[in-house]
PDB file of C-alpha atoms in Angstrom:
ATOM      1  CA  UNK A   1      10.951 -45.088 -64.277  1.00 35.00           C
ATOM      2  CA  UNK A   2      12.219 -43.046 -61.173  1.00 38.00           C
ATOM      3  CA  UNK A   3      15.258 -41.156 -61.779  1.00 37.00           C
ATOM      4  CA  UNK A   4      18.230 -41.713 -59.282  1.00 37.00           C
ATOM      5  CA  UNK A   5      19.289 -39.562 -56.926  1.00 36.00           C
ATOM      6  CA  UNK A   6      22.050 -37.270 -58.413  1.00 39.00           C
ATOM      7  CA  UNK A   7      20.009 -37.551 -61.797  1.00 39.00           C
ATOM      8  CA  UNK A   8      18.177 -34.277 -63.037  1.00 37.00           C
ATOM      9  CA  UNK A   9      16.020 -34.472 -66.590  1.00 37.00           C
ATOM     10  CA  UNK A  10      18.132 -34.285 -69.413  1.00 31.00           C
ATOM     11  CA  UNK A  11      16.695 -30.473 -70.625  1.00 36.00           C
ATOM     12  CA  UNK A  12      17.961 -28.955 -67.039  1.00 36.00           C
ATOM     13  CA  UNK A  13      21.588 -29.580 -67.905  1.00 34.00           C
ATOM     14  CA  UNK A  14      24.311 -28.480 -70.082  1.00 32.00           C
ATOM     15  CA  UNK A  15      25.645 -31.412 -72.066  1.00 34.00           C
ATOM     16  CA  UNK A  16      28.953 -30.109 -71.531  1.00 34.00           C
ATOM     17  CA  UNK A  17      28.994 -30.811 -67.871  1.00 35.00           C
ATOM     18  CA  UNK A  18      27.194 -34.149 -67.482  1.00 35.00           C
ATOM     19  CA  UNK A  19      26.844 -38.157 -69.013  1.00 36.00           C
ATOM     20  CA  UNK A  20      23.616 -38.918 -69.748  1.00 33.00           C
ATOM     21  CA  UNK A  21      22.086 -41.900 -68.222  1.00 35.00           C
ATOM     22  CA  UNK A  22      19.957 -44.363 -71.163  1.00 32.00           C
ATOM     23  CA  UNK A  23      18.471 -46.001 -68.997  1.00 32.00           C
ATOM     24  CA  UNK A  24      16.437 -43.584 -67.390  1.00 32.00           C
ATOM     25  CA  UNK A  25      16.309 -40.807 -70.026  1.00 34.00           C
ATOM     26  CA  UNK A  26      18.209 -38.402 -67.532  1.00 32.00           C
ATOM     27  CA  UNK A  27      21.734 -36.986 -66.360  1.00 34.00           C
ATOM     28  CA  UNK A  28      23.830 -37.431 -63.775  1.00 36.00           C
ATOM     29  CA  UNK A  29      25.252 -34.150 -62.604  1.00 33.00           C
ATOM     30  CA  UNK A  30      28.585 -33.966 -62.617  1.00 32.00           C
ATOM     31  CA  UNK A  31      29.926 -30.217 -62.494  1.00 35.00           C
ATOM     32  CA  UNK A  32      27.586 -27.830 -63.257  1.00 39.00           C
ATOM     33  CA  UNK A  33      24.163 -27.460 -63.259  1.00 42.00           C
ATOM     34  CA  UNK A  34      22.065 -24.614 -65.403  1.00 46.00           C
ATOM     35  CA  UNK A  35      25.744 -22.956 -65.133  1.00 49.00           C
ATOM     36  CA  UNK A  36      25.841 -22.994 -61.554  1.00 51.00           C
ATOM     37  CA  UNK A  37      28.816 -24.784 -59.932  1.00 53.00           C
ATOM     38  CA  UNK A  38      27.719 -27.666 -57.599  1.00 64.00           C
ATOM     39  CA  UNK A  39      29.093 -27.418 -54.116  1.00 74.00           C
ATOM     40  CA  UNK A  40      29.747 -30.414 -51.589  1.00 81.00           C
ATOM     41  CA  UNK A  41      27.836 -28.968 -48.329  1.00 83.00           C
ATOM     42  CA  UNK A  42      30.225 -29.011 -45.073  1.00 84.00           C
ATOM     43  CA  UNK A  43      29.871 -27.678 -41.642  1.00 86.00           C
ATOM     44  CA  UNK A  44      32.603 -25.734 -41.151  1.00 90.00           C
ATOM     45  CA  UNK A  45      35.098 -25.432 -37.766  1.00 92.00           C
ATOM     46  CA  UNK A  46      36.438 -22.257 -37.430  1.00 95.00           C
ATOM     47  CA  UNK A  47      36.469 -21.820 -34.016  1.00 96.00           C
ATOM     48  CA  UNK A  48      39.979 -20.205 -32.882  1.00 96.00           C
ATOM     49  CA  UNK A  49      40.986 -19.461 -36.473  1.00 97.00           C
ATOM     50  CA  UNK A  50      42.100 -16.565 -38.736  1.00 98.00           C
ATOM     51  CA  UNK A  51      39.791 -15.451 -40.811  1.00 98.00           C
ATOM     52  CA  UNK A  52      40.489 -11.917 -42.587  1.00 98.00           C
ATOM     53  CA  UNK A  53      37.705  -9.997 -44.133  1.00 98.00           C
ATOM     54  CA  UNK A  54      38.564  -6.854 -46.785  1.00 98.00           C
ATOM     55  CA  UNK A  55      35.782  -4.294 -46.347  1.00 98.00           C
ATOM     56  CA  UNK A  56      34.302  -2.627 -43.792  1.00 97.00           C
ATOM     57  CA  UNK A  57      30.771  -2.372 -45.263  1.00 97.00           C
ATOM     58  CA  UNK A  58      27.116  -4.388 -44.761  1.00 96.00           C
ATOM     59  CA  UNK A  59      28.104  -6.903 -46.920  1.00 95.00           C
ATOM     60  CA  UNK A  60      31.133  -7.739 -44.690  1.00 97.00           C
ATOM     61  CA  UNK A  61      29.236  -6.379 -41.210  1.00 97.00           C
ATOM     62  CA  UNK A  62      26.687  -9.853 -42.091  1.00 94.00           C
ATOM     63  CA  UNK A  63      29.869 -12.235 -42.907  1.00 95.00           C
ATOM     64  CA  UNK A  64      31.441 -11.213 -39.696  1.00 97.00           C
ATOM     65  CA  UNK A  65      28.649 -11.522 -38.100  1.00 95.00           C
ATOM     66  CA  UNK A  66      28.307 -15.027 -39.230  1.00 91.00           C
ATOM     67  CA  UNK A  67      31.928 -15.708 -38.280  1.00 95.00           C
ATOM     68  CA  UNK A  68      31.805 -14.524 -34.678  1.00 96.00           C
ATOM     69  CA  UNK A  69      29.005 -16.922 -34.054  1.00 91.00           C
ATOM     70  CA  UNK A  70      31.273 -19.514 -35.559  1.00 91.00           C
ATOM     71  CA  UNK A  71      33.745 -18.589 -33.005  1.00 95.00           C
ATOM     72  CA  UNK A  72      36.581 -17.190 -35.451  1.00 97.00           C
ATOM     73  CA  UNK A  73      39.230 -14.915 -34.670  1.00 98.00           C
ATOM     74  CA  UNK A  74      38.708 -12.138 -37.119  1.00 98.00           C
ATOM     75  CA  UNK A  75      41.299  -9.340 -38.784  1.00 98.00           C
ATOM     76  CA  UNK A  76      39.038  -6.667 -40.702  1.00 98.00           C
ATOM     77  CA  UNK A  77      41.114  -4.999 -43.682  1.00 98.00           C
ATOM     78  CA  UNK A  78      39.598  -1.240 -44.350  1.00 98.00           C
ATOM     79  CA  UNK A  79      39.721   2.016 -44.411  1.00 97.00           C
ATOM     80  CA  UNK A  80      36.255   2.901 -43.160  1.00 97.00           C
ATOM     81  CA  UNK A  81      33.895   1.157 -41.540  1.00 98.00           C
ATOM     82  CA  UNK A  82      30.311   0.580 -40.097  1.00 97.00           C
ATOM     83  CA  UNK A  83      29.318   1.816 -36.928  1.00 98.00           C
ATOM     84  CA  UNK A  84      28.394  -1.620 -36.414  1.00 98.00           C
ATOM     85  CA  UNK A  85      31.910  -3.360 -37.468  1.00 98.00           C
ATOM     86  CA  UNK A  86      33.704  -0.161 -35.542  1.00 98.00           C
ATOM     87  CA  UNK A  87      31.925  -0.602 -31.830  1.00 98.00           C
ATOM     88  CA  UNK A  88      32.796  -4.790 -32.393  1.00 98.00           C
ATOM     89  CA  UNK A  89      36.883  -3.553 -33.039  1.00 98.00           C
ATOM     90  CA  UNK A  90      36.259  -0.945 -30.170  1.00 98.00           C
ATOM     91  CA  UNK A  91      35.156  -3.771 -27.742  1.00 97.00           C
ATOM     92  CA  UNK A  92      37.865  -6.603 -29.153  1.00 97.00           C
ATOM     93  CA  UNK A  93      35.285  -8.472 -30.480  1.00 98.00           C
ATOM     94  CA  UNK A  94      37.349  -8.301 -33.831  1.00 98.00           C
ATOM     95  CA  UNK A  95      41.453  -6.686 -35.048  1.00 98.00           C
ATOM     96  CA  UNK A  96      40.585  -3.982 -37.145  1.00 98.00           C
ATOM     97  CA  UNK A  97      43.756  -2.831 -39.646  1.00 98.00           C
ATOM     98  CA  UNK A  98      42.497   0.829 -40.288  1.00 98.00           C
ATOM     99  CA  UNK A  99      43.923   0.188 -44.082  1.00 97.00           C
ATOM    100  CA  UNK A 100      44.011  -0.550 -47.797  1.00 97.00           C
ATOM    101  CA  UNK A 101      44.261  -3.964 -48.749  1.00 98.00           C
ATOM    102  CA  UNK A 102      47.913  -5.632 -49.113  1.00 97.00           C
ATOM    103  CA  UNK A 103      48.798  -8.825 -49.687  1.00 97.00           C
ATOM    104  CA  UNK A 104      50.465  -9.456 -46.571  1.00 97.00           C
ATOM    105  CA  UNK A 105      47.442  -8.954 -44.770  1.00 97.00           C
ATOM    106  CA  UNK A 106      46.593 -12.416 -45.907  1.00 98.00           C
ATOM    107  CA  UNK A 107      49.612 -13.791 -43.651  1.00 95.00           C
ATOM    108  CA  UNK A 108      48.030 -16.884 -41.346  1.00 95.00           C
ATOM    109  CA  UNK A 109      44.496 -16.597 -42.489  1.00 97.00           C
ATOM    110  CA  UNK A 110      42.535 -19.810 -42.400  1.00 97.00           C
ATOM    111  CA  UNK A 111      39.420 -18.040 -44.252  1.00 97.00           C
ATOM    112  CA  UNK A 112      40.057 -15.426 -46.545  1.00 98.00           C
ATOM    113  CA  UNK A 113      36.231 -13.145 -47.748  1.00 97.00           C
ATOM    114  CA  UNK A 114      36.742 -10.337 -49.981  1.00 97.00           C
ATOM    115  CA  UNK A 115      33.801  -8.148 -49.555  1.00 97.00           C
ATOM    116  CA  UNK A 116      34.543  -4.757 -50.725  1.00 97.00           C
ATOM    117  CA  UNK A 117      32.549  -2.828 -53.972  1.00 94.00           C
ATOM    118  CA  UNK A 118      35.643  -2.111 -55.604  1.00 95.00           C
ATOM    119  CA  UNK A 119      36.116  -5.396 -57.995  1.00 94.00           C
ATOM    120  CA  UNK A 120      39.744  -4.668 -58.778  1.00 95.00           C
ATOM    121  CA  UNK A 121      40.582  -4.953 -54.494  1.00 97.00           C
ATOM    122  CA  UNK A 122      38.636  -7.862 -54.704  1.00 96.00           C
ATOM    123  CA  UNK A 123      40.035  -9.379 -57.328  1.00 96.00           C
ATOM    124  CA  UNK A 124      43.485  -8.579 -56.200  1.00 97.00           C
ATOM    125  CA  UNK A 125      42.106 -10.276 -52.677  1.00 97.00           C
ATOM    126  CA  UNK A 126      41.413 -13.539 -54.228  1.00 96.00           C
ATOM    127  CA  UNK A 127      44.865 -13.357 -56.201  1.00 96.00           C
ATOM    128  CA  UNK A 128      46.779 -12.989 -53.130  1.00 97.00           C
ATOM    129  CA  UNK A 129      45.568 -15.822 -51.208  1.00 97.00           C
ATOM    130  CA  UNK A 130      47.370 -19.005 -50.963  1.00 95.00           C
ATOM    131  CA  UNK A 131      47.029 -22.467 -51.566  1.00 93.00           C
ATOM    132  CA  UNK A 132      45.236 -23.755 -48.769  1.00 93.00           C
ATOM    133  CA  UNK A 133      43.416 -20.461 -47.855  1.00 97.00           C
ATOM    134  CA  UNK A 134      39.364 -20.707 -47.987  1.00 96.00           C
ATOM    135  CA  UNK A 135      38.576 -17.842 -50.066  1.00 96.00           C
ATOM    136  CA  UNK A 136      35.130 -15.756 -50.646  1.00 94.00           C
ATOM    137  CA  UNK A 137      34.503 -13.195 -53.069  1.00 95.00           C
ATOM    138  CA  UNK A 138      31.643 -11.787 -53.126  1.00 90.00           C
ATOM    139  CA  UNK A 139      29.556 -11.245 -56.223  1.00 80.00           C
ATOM    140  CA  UNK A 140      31.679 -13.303 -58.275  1.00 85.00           C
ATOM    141  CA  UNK A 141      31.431 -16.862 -57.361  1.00 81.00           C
ATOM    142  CA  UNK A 142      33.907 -18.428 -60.013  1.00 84.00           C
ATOM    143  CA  UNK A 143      36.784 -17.150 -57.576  1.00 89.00           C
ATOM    144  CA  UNK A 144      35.110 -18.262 -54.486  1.00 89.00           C
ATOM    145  CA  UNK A 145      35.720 -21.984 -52.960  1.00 90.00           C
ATOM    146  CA  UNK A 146      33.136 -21.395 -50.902  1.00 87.00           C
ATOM    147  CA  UNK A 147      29.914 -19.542 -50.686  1.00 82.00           C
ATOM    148  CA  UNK A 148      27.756 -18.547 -47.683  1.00 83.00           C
ATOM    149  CA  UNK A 149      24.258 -20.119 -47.448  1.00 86.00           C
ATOM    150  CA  UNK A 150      20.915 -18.381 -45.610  1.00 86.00           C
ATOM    151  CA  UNK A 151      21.414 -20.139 -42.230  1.00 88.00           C
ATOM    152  CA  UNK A 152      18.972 -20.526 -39.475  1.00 91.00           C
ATOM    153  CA  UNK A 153      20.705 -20.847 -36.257  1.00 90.00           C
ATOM    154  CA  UNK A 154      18.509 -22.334 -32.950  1.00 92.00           C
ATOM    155  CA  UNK A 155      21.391 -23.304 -30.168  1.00 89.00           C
ATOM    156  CA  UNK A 156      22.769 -26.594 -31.743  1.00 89.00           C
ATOM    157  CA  UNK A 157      21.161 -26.595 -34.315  1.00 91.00           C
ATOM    158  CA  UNK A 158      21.952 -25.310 -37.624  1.00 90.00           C
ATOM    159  CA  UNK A 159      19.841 -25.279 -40.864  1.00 92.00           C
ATOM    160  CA  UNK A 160      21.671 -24.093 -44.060  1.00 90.00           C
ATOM    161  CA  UNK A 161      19.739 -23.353 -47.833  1.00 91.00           C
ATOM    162  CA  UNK A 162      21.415 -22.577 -50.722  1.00 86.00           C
ATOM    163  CA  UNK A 163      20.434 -22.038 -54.149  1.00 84.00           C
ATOM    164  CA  UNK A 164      24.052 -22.353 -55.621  1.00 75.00           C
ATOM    165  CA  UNK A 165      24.173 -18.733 -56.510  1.00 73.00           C
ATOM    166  CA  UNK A 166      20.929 -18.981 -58.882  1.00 79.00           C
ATOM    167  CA  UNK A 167      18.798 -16.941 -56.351  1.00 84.00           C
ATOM    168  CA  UNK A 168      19.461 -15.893 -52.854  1.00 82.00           C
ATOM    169  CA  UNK A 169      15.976 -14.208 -52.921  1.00 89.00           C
ATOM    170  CA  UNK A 170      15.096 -17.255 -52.860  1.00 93.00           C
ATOM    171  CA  UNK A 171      17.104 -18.914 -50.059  1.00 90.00           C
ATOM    172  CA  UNK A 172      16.249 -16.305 -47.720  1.00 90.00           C
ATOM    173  CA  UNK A 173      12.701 -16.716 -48.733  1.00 94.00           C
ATOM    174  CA  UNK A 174      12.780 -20.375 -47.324  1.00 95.00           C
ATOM    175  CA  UNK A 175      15.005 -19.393 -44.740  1.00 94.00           C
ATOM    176  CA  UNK A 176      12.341 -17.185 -43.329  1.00 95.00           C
ATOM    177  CA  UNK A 177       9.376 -20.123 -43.860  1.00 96.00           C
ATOM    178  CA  UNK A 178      12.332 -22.504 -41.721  1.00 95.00           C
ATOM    179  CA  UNK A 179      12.343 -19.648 -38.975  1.00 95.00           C
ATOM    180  CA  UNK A 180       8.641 -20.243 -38.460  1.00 95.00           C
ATOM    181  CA  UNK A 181       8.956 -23.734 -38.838  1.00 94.00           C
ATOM    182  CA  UNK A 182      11.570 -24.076 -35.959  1.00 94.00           C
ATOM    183  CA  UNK A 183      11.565 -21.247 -33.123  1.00 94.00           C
ATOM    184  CA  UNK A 184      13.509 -20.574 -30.950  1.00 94.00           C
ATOM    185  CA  UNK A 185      12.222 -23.528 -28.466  1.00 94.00           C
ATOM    186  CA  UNK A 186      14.176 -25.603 -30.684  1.00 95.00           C
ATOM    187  CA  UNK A 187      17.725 -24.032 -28.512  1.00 95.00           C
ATOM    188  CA  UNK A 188      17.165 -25.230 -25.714  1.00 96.00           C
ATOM    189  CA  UNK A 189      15.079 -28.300 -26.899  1.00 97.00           C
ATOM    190  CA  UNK A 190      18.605 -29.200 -28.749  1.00 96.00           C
ATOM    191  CA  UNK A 191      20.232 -28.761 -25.756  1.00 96.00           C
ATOM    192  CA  UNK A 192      18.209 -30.816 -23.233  1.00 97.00           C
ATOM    193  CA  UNK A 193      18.841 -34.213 -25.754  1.00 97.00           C
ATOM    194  CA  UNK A 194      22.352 -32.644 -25.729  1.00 95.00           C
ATOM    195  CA  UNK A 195      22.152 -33.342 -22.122  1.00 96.00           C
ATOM    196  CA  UNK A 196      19.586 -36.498 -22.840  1.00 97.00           C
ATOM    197  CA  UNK A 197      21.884 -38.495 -24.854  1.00 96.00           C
ATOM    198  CA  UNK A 198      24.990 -38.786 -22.232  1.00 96.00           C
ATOM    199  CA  UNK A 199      22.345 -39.716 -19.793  1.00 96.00           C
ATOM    200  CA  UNK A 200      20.900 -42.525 -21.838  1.00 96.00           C
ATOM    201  CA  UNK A 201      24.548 -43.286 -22.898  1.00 96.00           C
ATOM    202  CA  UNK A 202      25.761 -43.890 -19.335  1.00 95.00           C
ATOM    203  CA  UNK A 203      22.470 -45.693 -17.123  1.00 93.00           C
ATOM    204  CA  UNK A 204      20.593 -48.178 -20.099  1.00 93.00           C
ATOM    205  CA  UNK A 205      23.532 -50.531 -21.361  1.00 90.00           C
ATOM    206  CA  UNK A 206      20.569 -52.189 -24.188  1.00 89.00           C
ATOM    207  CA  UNK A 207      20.761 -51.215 -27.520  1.00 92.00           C
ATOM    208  CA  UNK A 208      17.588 -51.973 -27.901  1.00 92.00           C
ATOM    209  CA  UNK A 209      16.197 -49.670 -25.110  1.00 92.00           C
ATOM    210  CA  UNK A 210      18.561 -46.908 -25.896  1.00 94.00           C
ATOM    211  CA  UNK A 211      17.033 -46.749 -29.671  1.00 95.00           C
ATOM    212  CA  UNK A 212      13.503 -46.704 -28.537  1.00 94.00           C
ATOM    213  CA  UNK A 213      14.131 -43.913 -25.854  1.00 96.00           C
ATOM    214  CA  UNK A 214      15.919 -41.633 -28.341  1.00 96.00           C
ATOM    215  CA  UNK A 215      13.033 -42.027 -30.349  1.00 96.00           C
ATOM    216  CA  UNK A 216      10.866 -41.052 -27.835  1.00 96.00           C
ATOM    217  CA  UNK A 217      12.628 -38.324 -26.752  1.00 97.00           C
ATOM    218  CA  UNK A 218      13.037 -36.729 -30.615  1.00 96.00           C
ATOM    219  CA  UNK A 219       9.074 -36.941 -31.455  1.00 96.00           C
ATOM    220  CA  UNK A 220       7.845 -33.693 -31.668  1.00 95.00           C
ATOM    221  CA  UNK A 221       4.873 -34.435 -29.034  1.00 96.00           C
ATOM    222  CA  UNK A 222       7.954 -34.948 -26.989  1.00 97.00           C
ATOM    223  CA  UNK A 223       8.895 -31.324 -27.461  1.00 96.00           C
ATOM    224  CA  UNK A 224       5.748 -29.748 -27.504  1.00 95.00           C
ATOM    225  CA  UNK A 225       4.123 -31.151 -23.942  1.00 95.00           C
ATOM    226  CA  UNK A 226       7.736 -29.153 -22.877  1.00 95.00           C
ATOM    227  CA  UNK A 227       7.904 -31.403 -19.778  1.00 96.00           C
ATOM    228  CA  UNK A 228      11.323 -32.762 -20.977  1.00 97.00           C
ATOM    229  CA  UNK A 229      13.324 -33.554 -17.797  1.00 96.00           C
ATOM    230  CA  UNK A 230      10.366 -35.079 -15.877  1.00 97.00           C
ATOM    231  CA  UNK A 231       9.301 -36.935 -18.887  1.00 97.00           C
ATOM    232  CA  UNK A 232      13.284 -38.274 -19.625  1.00 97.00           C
ATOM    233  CA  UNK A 233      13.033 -39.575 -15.736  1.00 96.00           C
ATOM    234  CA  UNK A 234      10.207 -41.625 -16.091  1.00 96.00           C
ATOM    235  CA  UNK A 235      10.976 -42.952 -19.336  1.00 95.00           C
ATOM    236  CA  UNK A 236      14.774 -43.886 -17.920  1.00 95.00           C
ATOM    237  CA  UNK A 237      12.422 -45.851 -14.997  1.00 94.00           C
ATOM    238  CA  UNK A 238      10.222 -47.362 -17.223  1.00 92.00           C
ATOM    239  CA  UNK A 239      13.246 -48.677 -19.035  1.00 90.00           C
ATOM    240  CA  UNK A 240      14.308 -49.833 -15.527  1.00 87.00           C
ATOM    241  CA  UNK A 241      11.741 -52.030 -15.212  1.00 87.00           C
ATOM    242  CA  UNK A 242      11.723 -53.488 -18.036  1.00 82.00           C
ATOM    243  CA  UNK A 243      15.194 -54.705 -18.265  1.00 75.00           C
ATOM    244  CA  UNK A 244      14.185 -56.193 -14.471  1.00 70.00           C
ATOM    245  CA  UNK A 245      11.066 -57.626 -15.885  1.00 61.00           C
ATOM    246  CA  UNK A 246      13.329 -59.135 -18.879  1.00 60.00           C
ATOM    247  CA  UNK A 247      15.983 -60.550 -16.465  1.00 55.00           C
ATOM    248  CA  UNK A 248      12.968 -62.344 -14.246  1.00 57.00           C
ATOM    249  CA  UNK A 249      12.337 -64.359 -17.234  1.00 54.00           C
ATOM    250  CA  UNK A 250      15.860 -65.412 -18.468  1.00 50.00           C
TER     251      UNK A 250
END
C-alpha cells in the first residue's frame, strides 16, 4: 500500500515525535523528523520593513544580501565590517550602528538575524527579541523561527530548497542543478505572462478560452521558440475567431 502524503516509514522517525499509522505500516510526521524541526514553507513580505542584522561578517554580508533583494530596510549592528557590508552603508543601501550589540537595538525590528561568531552575542540577540519579532540565529537552529533556504532567484520567480538544517551542502548542491535547470531566460519569460495574464484577463471574457491560452502560453515550447509577444497576438486572434465562429452557431 502507498503511504500518504505527510507519512514517512516508521524507521525514519523518532517515536517521540510522531503517531504511527496501522494501516499503512508508517508515521505521520508531526514535529520532528530524524531530530530536525519541520518548518511550514512561506514566502515572506518584507518589503519596507525593519530588519536588524548583528554582525558585520560573510555570514551576515549573504543574509543582507538576501534581504535587500527582498526589499527590507536594514540596521546592521557591529563593530567591524566587510568591505562589502561597509561600501552598501557608505552608499545608504543599509543603517550601519558602528557598535556592540544592545538590546535596544532590537527597537521596531520586524526581522531580527543574529549572525555574529561569538555565541554568547548571539545568544543574548535571540534573548532580547520580542514576541512578535522573526528571529535567526545562525548555527543554532533551536532559537531560530525561521531559517534561510538556498534560493534561486530568476525575476518573479523564486525557487527555495531546504534540507531542514540536516545538510545545506546539500541544498546548495540542488540549488546549483535548479540554476541550470532554469536560466536566466526564465526573468523575463516570468515577466512577459506577468504582462500575458492582464491581457488575457481583460480581451477573452470565456473561461474556457482563457484556460486553454494560459496553457499555451506556460508550455515550455512556448518559451523556447522565444517569439512570445507575436505568438500571444495570434493566439488572442485565434481565440477571436473562435468565439465569432461559436456565436454563428448559437
Amino acid at each position: 500500500m502507498e503511504t500518504p502524503f505527510g507519512c514517512l516509514p516508521r524507521q525514519a522517525v523518532r517515536e517521540d515525535c510522531a503517531c504511527f499509522c496501522a494501516e499503512t505500516d508508517s508515521v505521520c510526521l508531526m514535529l520532528e523528523w530524524e531530530g530536525c524541526a519541520v518548518g511550514y514553507p512561506i514566502v515572506l513580505h518584507v518589503r519596507g520593513r525593519r530588519a536588524v542584522v548583528v554582525g558585520g561578517g560573510k555570514v551576515a554580508a549573504r543574509k543582507i544580501h538576501g534581504l535587500l533583494e527582498a526589499g527590507a530596510e536594514i540596521v546592521m549592528i557591529a563593530p567591524e565590517a566587510e568591505p562589502e557590508l561597509q561600501a552598501l552603508a557608505a552608499g545608504g543601501m543599509i543603517v550601519w550602528k558602528k557598535k556592540r550589540f544592545d538590546p535596544d537595538d532590537l527597537a521596531e525590528a520586524f526581522l531580527v538575524i543574529a549572525a555574529t561568531n561569538d555565541r554568547k552575542v548571539n545568544e543574548a540577540v535571540a534573548q532580547a527579541a520580542t514576541p512578535g519579532q522573526l528571529v535567526n540565529v545562525v548555527d543554532d537552529p533551536e532559537r531560530c523561527d525561521f531559517h534561510v533556504p538556498a534560493v534561486v532567484r530568476r525575476g518573479p520567480l523564486t525557487i527555495a530548497v531546504s534540507t531542514g538544517g540536516a545538510s545545506p551542502a546539500v541544498a546548495r548542491r540542488i540549488r546549483r542543478q535548479l540554476e541550470e535547470k532554469y536560466g536566466e531566460e526564465y526573468g523575463p519569460y516570468l515577466q512577459f505572462l506577468q504582462r500575458a495574464r492582464d491581457v488575457v484577463l481583460r480581451e477573452v471574457e470565456d473561461a474556457e478560452g482563457r484556460k486553454l491560452l494560459f496553457q499555451a502560453l506556460a508550455a515550455d515550447s512556448f518559451r523556447q521558440r522565444g517569439r512570445w509577444d507575436e505568438e500571444l497576438a495570434q493566439l488572442l486572434a485565434n481565440e477571436k475567431e473562435r468565439n465569432g465562429e461559436r456565436g454563428k452557431e448559437l
